[in-house]
Structures are given as structure tokens and as C-alpha cells.
Short mmCIF file of C-alpha atoms and ligand atoms in Angstrom, two decimals:
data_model
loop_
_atom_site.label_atom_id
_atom_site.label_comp_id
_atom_site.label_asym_id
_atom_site.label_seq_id
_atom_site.Cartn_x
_atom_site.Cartn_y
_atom_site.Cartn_z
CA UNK A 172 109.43 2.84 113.09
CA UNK A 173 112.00 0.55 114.00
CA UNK A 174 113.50 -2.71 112.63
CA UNK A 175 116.20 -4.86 113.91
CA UNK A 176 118.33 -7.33 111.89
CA UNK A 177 119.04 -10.56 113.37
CA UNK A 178 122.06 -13.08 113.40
CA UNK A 179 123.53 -11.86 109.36
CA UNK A 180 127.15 -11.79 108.53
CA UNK A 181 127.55 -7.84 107.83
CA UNK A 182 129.88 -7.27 105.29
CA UNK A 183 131.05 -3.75 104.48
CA UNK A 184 133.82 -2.78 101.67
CA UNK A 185 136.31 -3.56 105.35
CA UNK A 186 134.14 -5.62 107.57
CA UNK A 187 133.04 -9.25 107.79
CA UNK A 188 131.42 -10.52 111.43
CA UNK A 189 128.18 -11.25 112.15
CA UNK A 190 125.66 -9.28 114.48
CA UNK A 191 122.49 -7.75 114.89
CA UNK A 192 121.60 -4.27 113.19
CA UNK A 193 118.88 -1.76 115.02
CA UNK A 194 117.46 0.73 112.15
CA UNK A 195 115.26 3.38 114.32
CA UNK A 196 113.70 5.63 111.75
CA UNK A 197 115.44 5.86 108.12
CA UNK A 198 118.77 5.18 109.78
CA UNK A 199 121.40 2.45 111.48
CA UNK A 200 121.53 3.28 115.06
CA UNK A 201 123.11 0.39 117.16
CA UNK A 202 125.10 -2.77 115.34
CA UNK A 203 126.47 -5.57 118.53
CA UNK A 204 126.20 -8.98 119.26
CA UNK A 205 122.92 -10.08 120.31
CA UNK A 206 121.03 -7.00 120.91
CA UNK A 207 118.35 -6.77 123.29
CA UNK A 208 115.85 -4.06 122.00
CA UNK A 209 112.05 -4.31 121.18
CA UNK A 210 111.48 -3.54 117.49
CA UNK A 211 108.48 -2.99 114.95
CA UNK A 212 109.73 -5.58 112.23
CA UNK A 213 112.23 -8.17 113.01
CA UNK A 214 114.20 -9.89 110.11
CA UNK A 215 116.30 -13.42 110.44
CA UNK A 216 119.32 -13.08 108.60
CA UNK A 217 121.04 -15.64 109.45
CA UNK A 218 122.50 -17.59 107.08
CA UNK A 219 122.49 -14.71 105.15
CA UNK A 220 124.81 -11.75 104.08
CA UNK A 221 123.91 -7.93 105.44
CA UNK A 222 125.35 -5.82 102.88
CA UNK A 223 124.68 -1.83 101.81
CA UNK A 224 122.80 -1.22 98.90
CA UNK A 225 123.93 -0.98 95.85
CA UNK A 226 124.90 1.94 94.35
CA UNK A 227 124.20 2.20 90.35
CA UNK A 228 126.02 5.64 89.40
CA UNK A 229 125.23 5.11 85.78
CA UNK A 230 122.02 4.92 84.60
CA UNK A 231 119.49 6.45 81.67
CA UNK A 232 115.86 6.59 83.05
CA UNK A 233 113.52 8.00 80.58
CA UNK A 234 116.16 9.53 78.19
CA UNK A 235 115.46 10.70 74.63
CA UNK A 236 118.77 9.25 72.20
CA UNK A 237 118.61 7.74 69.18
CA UNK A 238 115.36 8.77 67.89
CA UNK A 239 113.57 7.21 70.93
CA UNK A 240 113.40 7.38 74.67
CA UNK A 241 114.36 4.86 76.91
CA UNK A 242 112.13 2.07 77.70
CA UNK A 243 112.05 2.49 81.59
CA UNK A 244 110.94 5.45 83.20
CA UNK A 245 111.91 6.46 86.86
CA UNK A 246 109.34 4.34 88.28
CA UNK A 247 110.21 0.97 86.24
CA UNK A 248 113.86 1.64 86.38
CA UNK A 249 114.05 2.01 90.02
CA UNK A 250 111.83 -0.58 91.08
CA UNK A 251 114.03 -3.21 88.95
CA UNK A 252 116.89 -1.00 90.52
CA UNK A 253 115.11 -2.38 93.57
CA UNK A 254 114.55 -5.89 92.86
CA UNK A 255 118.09 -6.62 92.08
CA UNK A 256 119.56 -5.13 95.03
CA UNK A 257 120.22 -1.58 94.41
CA UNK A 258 119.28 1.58 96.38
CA UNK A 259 120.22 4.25 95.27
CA UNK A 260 121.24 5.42 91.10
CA UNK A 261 122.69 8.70 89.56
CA UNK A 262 121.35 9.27 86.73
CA UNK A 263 122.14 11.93 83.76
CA UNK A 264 120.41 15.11 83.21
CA UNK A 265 120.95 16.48 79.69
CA UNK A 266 121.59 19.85 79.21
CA UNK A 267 120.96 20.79 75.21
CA UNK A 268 122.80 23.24 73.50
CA UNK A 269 121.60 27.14 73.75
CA UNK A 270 119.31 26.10 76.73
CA UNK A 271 120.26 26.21 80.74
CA UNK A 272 121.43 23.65 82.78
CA UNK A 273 118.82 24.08 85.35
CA UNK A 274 116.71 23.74 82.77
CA UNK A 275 117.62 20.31 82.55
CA UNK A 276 117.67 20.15 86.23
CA UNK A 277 114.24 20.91 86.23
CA UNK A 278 113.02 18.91 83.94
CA UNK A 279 115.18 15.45 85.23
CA UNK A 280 113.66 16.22 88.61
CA UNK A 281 110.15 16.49 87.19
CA UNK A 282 110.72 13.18 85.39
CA UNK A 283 111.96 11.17 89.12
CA UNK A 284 109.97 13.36 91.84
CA UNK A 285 107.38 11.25 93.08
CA UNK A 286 108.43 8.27 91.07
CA UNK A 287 111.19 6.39 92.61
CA UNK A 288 111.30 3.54 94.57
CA UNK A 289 114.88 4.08 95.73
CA UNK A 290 116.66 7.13 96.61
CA UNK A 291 119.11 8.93 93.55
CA UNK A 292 121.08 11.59 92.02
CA UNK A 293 121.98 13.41 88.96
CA UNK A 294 124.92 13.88 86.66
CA UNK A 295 125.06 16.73 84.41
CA UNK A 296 125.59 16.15 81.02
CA UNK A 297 127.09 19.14 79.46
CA UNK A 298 126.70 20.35 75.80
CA UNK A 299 127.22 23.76 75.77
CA UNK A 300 129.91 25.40 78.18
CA UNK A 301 130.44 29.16 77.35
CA UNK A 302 129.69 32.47 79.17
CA UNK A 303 126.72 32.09 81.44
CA UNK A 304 126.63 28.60 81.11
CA UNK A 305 130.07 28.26 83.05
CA UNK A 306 128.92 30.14 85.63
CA UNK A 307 125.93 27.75 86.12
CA UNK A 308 128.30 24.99 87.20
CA UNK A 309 129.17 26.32 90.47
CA UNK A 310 125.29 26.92 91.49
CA UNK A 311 125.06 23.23 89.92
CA UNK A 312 127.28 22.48 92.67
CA UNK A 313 125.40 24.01 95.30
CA UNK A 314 122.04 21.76 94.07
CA UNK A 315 124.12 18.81 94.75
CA UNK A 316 125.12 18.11 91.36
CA UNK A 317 128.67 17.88 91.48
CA UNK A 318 129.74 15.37 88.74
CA UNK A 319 129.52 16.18 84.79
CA UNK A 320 129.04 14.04 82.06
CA UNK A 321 130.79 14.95 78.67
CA UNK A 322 131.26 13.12 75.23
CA UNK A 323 133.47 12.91 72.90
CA UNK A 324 131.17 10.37 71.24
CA UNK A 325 128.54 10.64 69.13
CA UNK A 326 129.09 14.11 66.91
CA UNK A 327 126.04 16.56 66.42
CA UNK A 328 124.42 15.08 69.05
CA UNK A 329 125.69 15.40 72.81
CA UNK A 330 129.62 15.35 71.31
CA UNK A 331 131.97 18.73 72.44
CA UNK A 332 135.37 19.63 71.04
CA UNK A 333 138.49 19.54 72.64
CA UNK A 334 137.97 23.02 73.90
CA UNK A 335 134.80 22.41 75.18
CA UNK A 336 136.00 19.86 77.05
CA UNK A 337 139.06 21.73 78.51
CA UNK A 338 136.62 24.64 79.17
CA UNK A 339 134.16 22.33 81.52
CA UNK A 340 136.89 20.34 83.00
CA UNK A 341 138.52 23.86 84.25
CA UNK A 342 135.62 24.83 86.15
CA UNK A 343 134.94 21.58 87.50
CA UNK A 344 138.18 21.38 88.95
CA UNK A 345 137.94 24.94 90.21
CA UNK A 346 134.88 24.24 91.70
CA UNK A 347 135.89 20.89 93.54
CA UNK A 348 133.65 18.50 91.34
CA UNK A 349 134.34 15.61 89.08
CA UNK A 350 134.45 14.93 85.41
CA UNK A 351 132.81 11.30 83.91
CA UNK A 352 134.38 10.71 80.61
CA UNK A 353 132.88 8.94 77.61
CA UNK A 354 135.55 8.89 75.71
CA UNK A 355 136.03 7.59 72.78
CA UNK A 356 137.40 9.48 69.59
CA UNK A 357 133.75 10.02 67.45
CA UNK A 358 134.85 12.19 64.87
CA UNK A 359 137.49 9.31 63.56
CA UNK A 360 134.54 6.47 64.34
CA UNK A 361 131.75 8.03 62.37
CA UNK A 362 134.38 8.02 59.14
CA UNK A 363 134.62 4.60 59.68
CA UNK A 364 130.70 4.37 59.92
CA UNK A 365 130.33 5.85 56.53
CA UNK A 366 133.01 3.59 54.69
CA UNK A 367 130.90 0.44 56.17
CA UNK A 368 127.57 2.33 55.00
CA UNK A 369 128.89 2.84 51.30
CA UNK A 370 130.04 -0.87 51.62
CA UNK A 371 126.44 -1.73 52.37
CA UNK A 372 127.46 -3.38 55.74
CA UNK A 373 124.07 -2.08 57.46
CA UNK A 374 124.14 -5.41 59.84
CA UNK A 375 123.97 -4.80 64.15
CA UNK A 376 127.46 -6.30 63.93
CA UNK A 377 129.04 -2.99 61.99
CA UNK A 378 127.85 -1.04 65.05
CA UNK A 379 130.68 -3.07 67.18
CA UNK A 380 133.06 -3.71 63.94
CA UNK A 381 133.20 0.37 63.44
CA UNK A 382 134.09 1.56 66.83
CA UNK A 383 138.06 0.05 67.56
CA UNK A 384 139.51 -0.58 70.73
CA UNK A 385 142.27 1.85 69.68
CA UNK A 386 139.51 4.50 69.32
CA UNK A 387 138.32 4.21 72.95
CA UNK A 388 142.01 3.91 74.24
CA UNK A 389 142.90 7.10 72.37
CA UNK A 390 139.80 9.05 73.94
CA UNK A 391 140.66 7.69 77.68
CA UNK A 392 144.10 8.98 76.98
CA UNK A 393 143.31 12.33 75.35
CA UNK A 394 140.40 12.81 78.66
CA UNK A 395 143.18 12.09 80.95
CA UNK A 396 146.00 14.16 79.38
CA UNK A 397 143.32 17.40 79.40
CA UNK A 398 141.74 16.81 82.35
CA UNK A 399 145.46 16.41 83.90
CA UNK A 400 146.31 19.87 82.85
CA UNK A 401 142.59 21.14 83.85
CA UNK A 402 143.52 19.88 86.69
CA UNK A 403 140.30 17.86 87.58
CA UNK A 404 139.51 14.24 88.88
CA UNK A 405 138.67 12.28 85.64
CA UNK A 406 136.22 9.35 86.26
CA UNK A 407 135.89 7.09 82.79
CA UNK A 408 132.79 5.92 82.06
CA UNK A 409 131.75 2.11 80.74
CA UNK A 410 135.32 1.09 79.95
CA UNK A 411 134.84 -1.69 78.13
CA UNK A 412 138.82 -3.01 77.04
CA UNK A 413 142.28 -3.69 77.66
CA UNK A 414 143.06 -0.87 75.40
CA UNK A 415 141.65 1.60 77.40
CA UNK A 416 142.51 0.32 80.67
CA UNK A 417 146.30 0.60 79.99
CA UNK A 418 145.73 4.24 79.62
CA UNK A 419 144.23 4.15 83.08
CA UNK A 420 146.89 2.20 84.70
CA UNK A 421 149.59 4.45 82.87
CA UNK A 422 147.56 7.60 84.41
CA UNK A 423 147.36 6.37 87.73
CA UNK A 424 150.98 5.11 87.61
CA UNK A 425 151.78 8.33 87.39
CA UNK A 426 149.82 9.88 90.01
CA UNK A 427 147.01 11.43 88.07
CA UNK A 428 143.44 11.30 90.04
CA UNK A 429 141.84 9.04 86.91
CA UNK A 430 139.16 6.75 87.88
CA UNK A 431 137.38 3.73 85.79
CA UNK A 432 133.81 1.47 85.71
CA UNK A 433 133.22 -1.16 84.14
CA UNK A 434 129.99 -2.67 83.53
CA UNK A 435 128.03 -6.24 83.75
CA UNK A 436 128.22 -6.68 79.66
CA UNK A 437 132.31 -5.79 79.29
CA UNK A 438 132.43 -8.52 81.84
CA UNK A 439 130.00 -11.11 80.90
CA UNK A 440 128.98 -10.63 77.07
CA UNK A 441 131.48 -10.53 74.19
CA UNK A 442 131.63 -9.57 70.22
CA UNK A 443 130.14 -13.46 69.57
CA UNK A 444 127.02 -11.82 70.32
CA UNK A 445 126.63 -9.57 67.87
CA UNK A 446 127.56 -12.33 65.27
CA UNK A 447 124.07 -14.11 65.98
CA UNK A 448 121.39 -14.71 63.43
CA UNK A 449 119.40 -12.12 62.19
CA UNK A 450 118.89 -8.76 64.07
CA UNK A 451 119.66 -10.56 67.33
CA UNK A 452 122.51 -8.76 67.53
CA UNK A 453 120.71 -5.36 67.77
CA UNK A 454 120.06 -6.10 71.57
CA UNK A 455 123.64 -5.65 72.22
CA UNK A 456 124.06 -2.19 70.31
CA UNK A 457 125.15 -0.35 72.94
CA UNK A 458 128.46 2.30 72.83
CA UNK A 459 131.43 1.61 73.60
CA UNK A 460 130.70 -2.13 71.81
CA UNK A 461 131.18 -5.28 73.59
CA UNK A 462 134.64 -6.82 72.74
CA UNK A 463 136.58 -9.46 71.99
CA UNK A 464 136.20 -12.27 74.92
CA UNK A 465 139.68 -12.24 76.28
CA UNK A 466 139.22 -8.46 76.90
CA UNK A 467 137.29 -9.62 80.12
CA UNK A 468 140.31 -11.39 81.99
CA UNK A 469 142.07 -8.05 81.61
CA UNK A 470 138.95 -6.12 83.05
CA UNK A 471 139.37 -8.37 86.09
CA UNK A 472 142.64 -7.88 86.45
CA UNK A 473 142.30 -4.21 86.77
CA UNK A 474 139.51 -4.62 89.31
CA UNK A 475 141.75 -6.90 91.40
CA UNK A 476 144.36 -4.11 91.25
CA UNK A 477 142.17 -1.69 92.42
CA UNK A 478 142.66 0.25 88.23
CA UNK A 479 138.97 -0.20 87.96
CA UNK A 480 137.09 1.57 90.63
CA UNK A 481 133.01 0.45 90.16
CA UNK A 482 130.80 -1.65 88.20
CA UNK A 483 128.15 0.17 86.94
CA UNK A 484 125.55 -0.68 84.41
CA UNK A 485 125.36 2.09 82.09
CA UNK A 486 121.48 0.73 81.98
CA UNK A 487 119.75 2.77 79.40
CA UNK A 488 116.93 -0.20 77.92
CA UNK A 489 115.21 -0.13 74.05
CA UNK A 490 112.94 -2.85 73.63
CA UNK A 491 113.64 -5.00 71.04
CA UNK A 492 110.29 -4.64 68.91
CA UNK A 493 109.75 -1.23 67.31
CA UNK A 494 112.76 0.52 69.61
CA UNK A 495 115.59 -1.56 68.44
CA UNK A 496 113.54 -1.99 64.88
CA UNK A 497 114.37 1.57 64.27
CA UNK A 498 117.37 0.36 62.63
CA UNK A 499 116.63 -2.70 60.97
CA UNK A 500 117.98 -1.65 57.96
CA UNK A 501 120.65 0.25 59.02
CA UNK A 502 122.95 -0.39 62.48
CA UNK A 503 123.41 3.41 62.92
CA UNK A 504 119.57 3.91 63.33
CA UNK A 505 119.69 1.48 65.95
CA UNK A 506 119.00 3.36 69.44
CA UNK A 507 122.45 2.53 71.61
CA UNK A 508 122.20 0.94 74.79
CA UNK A 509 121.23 -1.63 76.58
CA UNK A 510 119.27 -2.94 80.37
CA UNK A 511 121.27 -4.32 83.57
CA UNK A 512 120.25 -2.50 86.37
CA UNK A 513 118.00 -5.79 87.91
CA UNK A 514 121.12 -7.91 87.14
CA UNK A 515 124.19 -6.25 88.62
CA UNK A 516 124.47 -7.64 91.52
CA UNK A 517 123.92 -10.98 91.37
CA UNK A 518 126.05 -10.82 87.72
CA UNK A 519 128.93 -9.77 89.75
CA UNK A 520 128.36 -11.62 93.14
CA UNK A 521 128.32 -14.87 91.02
CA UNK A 522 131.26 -13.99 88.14
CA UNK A 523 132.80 -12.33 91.12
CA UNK A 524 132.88 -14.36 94.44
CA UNK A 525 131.92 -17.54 93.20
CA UNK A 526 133.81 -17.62 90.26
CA UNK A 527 137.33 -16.79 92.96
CA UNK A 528 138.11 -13.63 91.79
CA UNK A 529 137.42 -11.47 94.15
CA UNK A 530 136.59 -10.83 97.98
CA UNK A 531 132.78 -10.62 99.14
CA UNK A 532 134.54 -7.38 100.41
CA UNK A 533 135.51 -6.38 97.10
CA UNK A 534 131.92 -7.18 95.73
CA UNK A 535 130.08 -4.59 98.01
CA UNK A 536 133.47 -1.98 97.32
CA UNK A 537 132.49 -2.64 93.37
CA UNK A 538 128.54 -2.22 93.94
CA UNK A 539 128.50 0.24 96.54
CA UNK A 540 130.82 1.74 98.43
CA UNK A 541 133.45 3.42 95.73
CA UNK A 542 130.45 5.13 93.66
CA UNK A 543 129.13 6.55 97.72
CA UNK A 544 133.07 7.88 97.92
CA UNK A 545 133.43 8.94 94.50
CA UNK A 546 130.58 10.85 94.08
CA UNK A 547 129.95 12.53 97.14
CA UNK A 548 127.59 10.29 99.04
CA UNK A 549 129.62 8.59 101.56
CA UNK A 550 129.26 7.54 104.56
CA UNK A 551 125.31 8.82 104.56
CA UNK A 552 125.26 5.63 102.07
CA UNK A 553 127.68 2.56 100.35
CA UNK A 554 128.42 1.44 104.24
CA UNK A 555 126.88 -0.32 107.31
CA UNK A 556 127.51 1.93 110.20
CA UNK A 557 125.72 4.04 113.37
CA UNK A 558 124.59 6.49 111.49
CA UNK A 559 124.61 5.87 108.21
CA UNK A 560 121.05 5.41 106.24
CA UNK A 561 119.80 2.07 106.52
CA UNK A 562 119.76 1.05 102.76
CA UNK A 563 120.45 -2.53 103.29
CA UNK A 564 120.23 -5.69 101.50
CA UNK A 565 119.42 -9.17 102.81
CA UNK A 566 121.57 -11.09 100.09
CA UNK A 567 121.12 -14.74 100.03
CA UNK A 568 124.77 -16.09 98.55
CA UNK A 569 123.39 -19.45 98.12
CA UNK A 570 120.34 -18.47 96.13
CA UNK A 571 120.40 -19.70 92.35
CA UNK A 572 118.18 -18.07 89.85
CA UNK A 573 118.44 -18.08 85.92
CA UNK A 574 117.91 -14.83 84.52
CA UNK A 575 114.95 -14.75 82.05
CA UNK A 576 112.75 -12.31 80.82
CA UNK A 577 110.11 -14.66 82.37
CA UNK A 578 111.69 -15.03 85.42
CA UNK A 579 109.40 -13.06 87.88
CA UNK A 580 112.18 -13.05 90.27
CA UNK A 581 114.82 -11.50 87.88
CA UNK A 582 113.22 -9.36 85.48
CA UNK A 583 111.31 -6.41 86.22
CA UNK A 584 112.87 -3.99 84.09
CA UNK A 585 110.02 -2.23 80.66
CA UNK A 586 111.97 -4.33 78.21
CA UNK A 587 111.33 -7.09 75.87
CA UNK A 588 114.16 -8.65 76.81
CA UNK A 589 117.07 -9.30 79.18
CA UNK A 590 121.14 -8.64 77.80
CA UNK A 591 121.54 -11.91 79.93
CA UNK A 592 119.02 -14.22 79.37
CA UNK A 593 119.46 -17.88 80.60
CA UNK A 594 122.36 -16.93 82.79
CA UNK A 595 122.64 -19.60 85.51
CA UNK A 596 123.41 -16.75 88.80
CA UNK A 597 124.18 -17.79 92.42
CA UNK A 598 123.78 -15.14 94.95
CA UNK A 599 120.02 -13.20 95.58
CA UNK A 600 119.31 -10.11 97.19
CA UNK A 601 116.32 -11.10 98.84
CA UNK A 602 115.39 -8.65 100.97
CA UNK A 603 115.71 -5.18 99.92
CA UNK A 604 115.38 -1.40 102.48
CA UNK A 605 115.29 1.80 101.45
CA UNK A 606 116.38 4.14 104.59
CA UNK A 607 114.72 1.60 106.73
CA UNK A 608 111.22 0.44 104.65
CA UNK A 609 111.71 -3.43 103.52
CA UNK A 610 111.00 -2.87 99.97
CA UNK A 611 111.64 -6.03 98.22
CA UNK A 612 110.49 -9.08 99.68
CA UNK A 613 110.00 -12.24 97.92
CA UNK A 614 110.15 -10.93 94.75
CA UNK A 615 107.36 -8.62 95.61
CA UNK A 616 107.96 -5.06 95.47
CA UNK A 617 106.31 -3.62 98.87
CA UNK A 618 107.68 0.30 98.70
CA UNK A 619 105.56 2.83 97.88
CA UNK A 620 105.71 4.73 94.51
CA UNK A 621 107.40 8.20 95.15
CA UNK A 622 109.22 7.36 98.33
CA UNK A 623 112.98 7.47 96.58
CA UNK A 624 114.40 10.85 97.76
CA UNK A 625 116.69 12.98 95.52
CA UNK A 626 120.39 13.07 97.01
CA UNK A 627 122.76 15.85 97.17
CA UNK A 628 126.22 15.00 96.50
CA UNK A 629 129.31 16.67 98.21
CA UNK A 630 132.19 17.93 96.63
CA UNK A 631 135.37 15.75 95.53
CA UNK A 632 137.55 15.28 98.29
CA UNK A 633 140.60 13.90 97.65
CA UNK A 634 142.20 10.48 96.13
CA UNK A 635 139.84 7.75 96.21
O1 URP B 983 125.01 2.85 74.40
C1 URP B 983 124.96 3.56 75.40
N1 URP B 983 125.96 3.51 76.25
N2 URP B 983 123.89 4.35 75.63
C2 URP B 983 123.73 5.26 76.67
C3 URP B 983 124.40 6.56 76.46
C4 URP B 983 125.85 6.51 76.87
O2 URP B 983 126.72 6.72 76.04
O3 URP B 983 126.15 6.27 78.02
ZN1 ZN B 984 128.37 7.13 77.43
ZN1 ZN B 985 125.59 5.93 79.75
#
């Protein structure tokens, strides 16, 4: 099978020109000017931007929190994954306390295998990290899993100590993988949770009103200064403020291998949200909060500086009816977390490019290529090059679409409701390959169910 890509500007996290690319098989093999080779499919790009997939490495496909699971499995989740522009996602397996980590393995790859419509990955979350279990994380390693999740959030539920967390971060450095951070301190926020309760503040709002800035600055810095003396790469998850960016920047500044994402909502959504009528604001309970608004000028500001690594979306979707209901009377019963994973790239593209702030170089760096480097999948993906599989996007950056719920062109995604709704977005990935199948094409998902293949990751491998 063989396609060829005619006349699009390619545009790599480096490179800008335009050309023709020759996919034989599930791979690029010959990018010039003009090329003069027969082909199965042929695809006019011209006009039109030739970028890599995007690369999601934060998502929560079919994951049990809060009471509930998560409203898109790995079929739903990675078909939207697909419709927006994204081919390839790293999810998180769980690992639950007294219980294996390949058992969680095994049970993550029994919820994607055969499922997928785009190729992914797994993160390990880690709960329990003595004796046997330590040794586990150097086999993990050899299964391709070679990033960990931990928490210092949410206490009695996938939370660890300080010692815990030194513990995992230890071995993970030993072994040459990474450590993703969700720090913020949860032992300090879920006093403050019980003050509002006795108050009888039960409203969505509390969720965001409970959990301080300060509270997610001190967790990036206390992940940093252990991981520092663990001597591991620290990657911070869903940074969502100033506060805890300035940790980042102080880290790096002084040479430590600390890494940041950000996500669509820190960047596009603010506190005002949470202050609407009724239990609208329950659609935007999702941990760490959104913030105040000018929060997001400083989020740029690190991504222009290169602080901020990757946008992510930290998708993890409860439908509003009966999910988010849980906690109608009471914000803490509310399952946290919210969709994106459709969105992200036309969010970004269009509060990105078009907005000035950054390169359409720096947009595929954000989407792409720094999660393929940081977690072990580059150049096979997050790139345009001989060799390198041909997950490619045919992005239209003239394309406007509002994003609606009822938009069949922007919402595919098991939820009752879209985090951006009436959005006015310009930029479109149109056409969509996975490893050389067109699977998006006018809005139409054309893949086959199942043909997503689970990636192993390589080891850490220096400053990114
Ligand atoms: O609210 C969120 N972020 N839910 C997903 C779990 C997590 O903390 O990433
Ligand atoms: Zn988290
Ligand atoms: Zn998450």
C-alpha cells in the first residue's frame, strides 16, 4: 500500500518547505520536490499544512475515579483522538495498592487491545512502591513502560507520602525512566475542603476556591527538590499557574532536568467559569482548578521560553447528567476531570498561531514532537522524516469551525458536552493517517476499530 502526498507545506518542530511525501507501507519513505512515483492513494495538499500527528501524552480512557468511570472508552476516546488531529496518546494504567503492576498492565491492555483507532502507550501510575513492587519497575521498563505517574493529590485514594515518592523516583532514575508529577500538596487541600464543607459551601465553585495556587506551587517545588536528590527527570503534569511555573523556571535555572504541560483549559478557560449559574460549573471540576484569567499570559510566556515543554489535555470526560450529578449536593462528590482530546489542536493552532504567539513550528513542537522526545517515542513518531511512521495530518490553517457538542465536525468525544462550546477555532485537521491508513476524512472516521497498535517507549535519554 502506498500513498503519496502532493504539493503541502511540511512543517516539522525545525522544518517549513513544501514537497511531496511517498508513505510505502506504514512508513515515510521518500520526501522531494515533485516526485515522480506511481502510488495507491494520492492526496492534494496544497494549500494545506503536512504536519505529524499529534501526540496526546495525557489522557484517562475508561478510568474508574470519583465513584465513576470515565465516559470514553478506548474506542470513543481515540477515535475523537482521531478526529481532532491526534495519533497517538499515553494513557495511565493504575496500579492499586497490595496488587501488581502488571496487573494493571494487563488489565489497561485488555481495556485498548483491539479498540483503538490510533496507536498509544501507557504510564504507570504507582500506589504502592515497596519490596517486590520496586523490583517490578525495571521489568516495567522492559514492556515499554518507562514513565510513572505519582500523586500527591487526592489522599486515600491514588495519593503516596513523601517517602513513597522518594522511593519510586530512586528507581526510576536508576532505571533510566521518567517521573510525571501531579503535584499539588493534598493533605493541606482536603483541610481546606472540610472548613468549606462545615461552612456549607457545597457549590462546583468550592472545588476551584479550595485548592490555592500556593498549594500547587508548593507540590511542583517539593517534586522537584526530591526528585533532584533521587536524581530523576521530573516531568509536571497539567500545570495550570504562574505559581507553579516559577518553581519550574527556578528548577531549570538551575540546571535540574524538570519538565512542564500545560493543557487546552489553563490556556483557554478561567475561574469565571465556575462562577456560572447553577451546577454549570460542575463541567469544569477538574484538578488542579482552572485559575484566575491573567494566569494564562504567564502560561504563554513559559511556552515561548521553552519552561513549558507540551500541551496536553489531561482528557479524562464525565458527562454532565448522572456523572457530574454525583455531586450535586456536594462539590467533593463531583467526579474530577474534564474532555479535550478532539479540541487540542485546533485550540492551540488558533490561540497559538493565529492569535501571534507562537511559530507554526512551535505548534507541532507543543502537539507532537516534545511528548515523541520526552517519552521515548522519537523519531519512530512527533516528526516528518524517511523513516519515520507516517502518522500525518492534512491540517487546513484556514478552516473555521465552532466547537459544539452538535458540531459533527468537532465533537465526537461520549460526553454530554464540550469544556469549549461555541469557541469560534481557525485551523482543521482535515485529513488524518495512522502509519499510512487515511483515517479521518471529511469528518468521517474511515479506520478500522482495533488497528491502533500499543507503543513501546525507550528509556530517558538525556536533556530535552
Ligand atoms: O481532574 C483531573 N485531572 N482528573 C484526572 C486525574 C488526574 O489527576 O489527572
Ligand atoms: Zn493528575
Ligand atoms: Zn490526568
Amino acid at each position: 500500500m502506498s500513498v503519496l502526498i502532493k504539493n503541502g507545506r511540511i512543517i516539522t518542530a525545525v522544518d517549513d518547505y513544501t514537497a511531496d511525501v511517498f508513505i510505502e507501507d506504514e512508513t515515510v519513505s521518500l520526501i522531494g520536490k515533485k516526485l515522480d512515483v506511481q502510488a495507491d492513494t494520492v492526496i492534494d495538499a496544497s494549500g494545506k499544512y503536512v504536519i505529524p500527528g499529534g501526540i496526546d501524552p495525557h489522557t484517562h480512557f475508561d478510568m474508574p475515579f470519583g465513584g465513576t468511570t470515565s465516559a470514553d472508552d478506548f474506542e470513543t476516546g481515540t477515535r475523537a483522538a482521531a478526529h481532532g488531529g491526534t495519533t497517538t496518546i499515553i494513557d495511565f494504567a493504575i496500579q492499586t495498592k497490595g496488587h501488581s503492576s502488571f496487573e494493571a498492565l494487563d488489565t489497561w491492555h485488555a481495556k485498548a487491545e483491539g479498540k483503538t483507532a490510533i496507536d498509544y502507550g501507557f504510564h504507570m501510575i504507582l500506589t504502592d512502591v515497596e519490596g517486590e513492587r520496586i523490583k517490578e519497575m525495571k521489568r516495567l521498563a522492559d514492556e515499554g513502560i518507562t514513565s510513572y505517574k505519582l500523586f500527591m493529590a487526592y489522599p486515600g485514594v491514588l495519593y503516596v507520602d513523601d517517602g513513597t515518592l522518594f522511593r519510586a523516583m530512586r528507581q526510576a532514575g536508576e532505571n533510566g525512566t521518567m517521573i510525571c508529577m501531579h503535584a499539588e500538596n493534598g493533605i493541606v487541600i482536603d483541610e481546606i475542603v472540610k472548613i468549606a464543607l462545615a461552612e456549607g459551601k457545597t457549590d462546583p465553585k468550592y472545588h476551584a476556591l479550595t485548592r490555592p495556587t500556593r498549594m500547587e506551587a508548593e507540590g511542583v517545588h517539593r517534586a522537584i527538590a526530591i526528585a533532584e536528590v533521587a536524581n530523576v527527570p521530573v516531568y509536571i503534569v497539567h500545570l495550570s499557574c504562574a505559581d507553579a511555573l516559577e518553581q519550574v523556571v527556578q528548577a531549570r535555572n538551575r540546571g535540574v532536568p524538570a519538565f512542564a504541560e500545560t493543557c487546552p483549559q489553563y490556556l483557554f478557560l478561567d475561574h469565571s467559569y465556575y462562577e456560572q449559574e447553577g451546577f454549570e460549573g460542575a463541567k469544569y471540576v477538574m484538578t488542579p482548578p482552572i485559575r484566575e484569567k491573567w494566569n494564562q499570559d504567564e502560561l504563554w510566556r513559559g511556552i515561548r521560553f521553552g519552561q513549558l515543554q507540551s500541551i496536553a489535555t489531561d482528557h479524562c470526560p464525565f458527562c454532565f447528567k448522572d456523572q457530574k450529578e454525583l455531586g450535586i449536593d456536594d462539590f467533593t462528590k463531583i467526579p474530577n476531570g474534564g474532555p479535550g482530546v478532539e479540541n487540542r489542536m485546533s485550540l492551540v493552532y488558533n490561540g497559538g498561531v493565529v492569535a501571534g504567539r507562537i511559530s507554526v513550528n512551535k505548534f507541532v513542537e507543543l502537539t507532537s514532537t516534545a511528548a515523541a522526545k520526552t517519552f521515548g517515542l522519537f523519531p519512530r513518531k512527533g516528526t516528518i522524516a524517511v523513516g519515520s511512521d507516517a502518522d500525518i495530518v492534512i491540517f487546513d490553517p484556514n478552516r473555521r469551525e465552532t466547537i459544539s457538542v452538535k458540531n459533527a465536525c468537532t465533537h465526537h468525544m461520549n460526553v454530554d458536552y464540550n469544556a469549549y462550546e461555541g469557541f469560534e477555532v481557525q485551523g482543521f485537521s482535515e485529513t488524518v493517517l495512522s502509519r499510512g491508513k487515511v483515517i479521518i476524512k471529511d469528518c468521517e472516521y474511515v479506520g478500522k476499530k482495533g488497528d491502533g497498535r500499543f507503543q513501546k517507549r525507550s528509556l530517558y535519554n538525556g536533556l530535552k
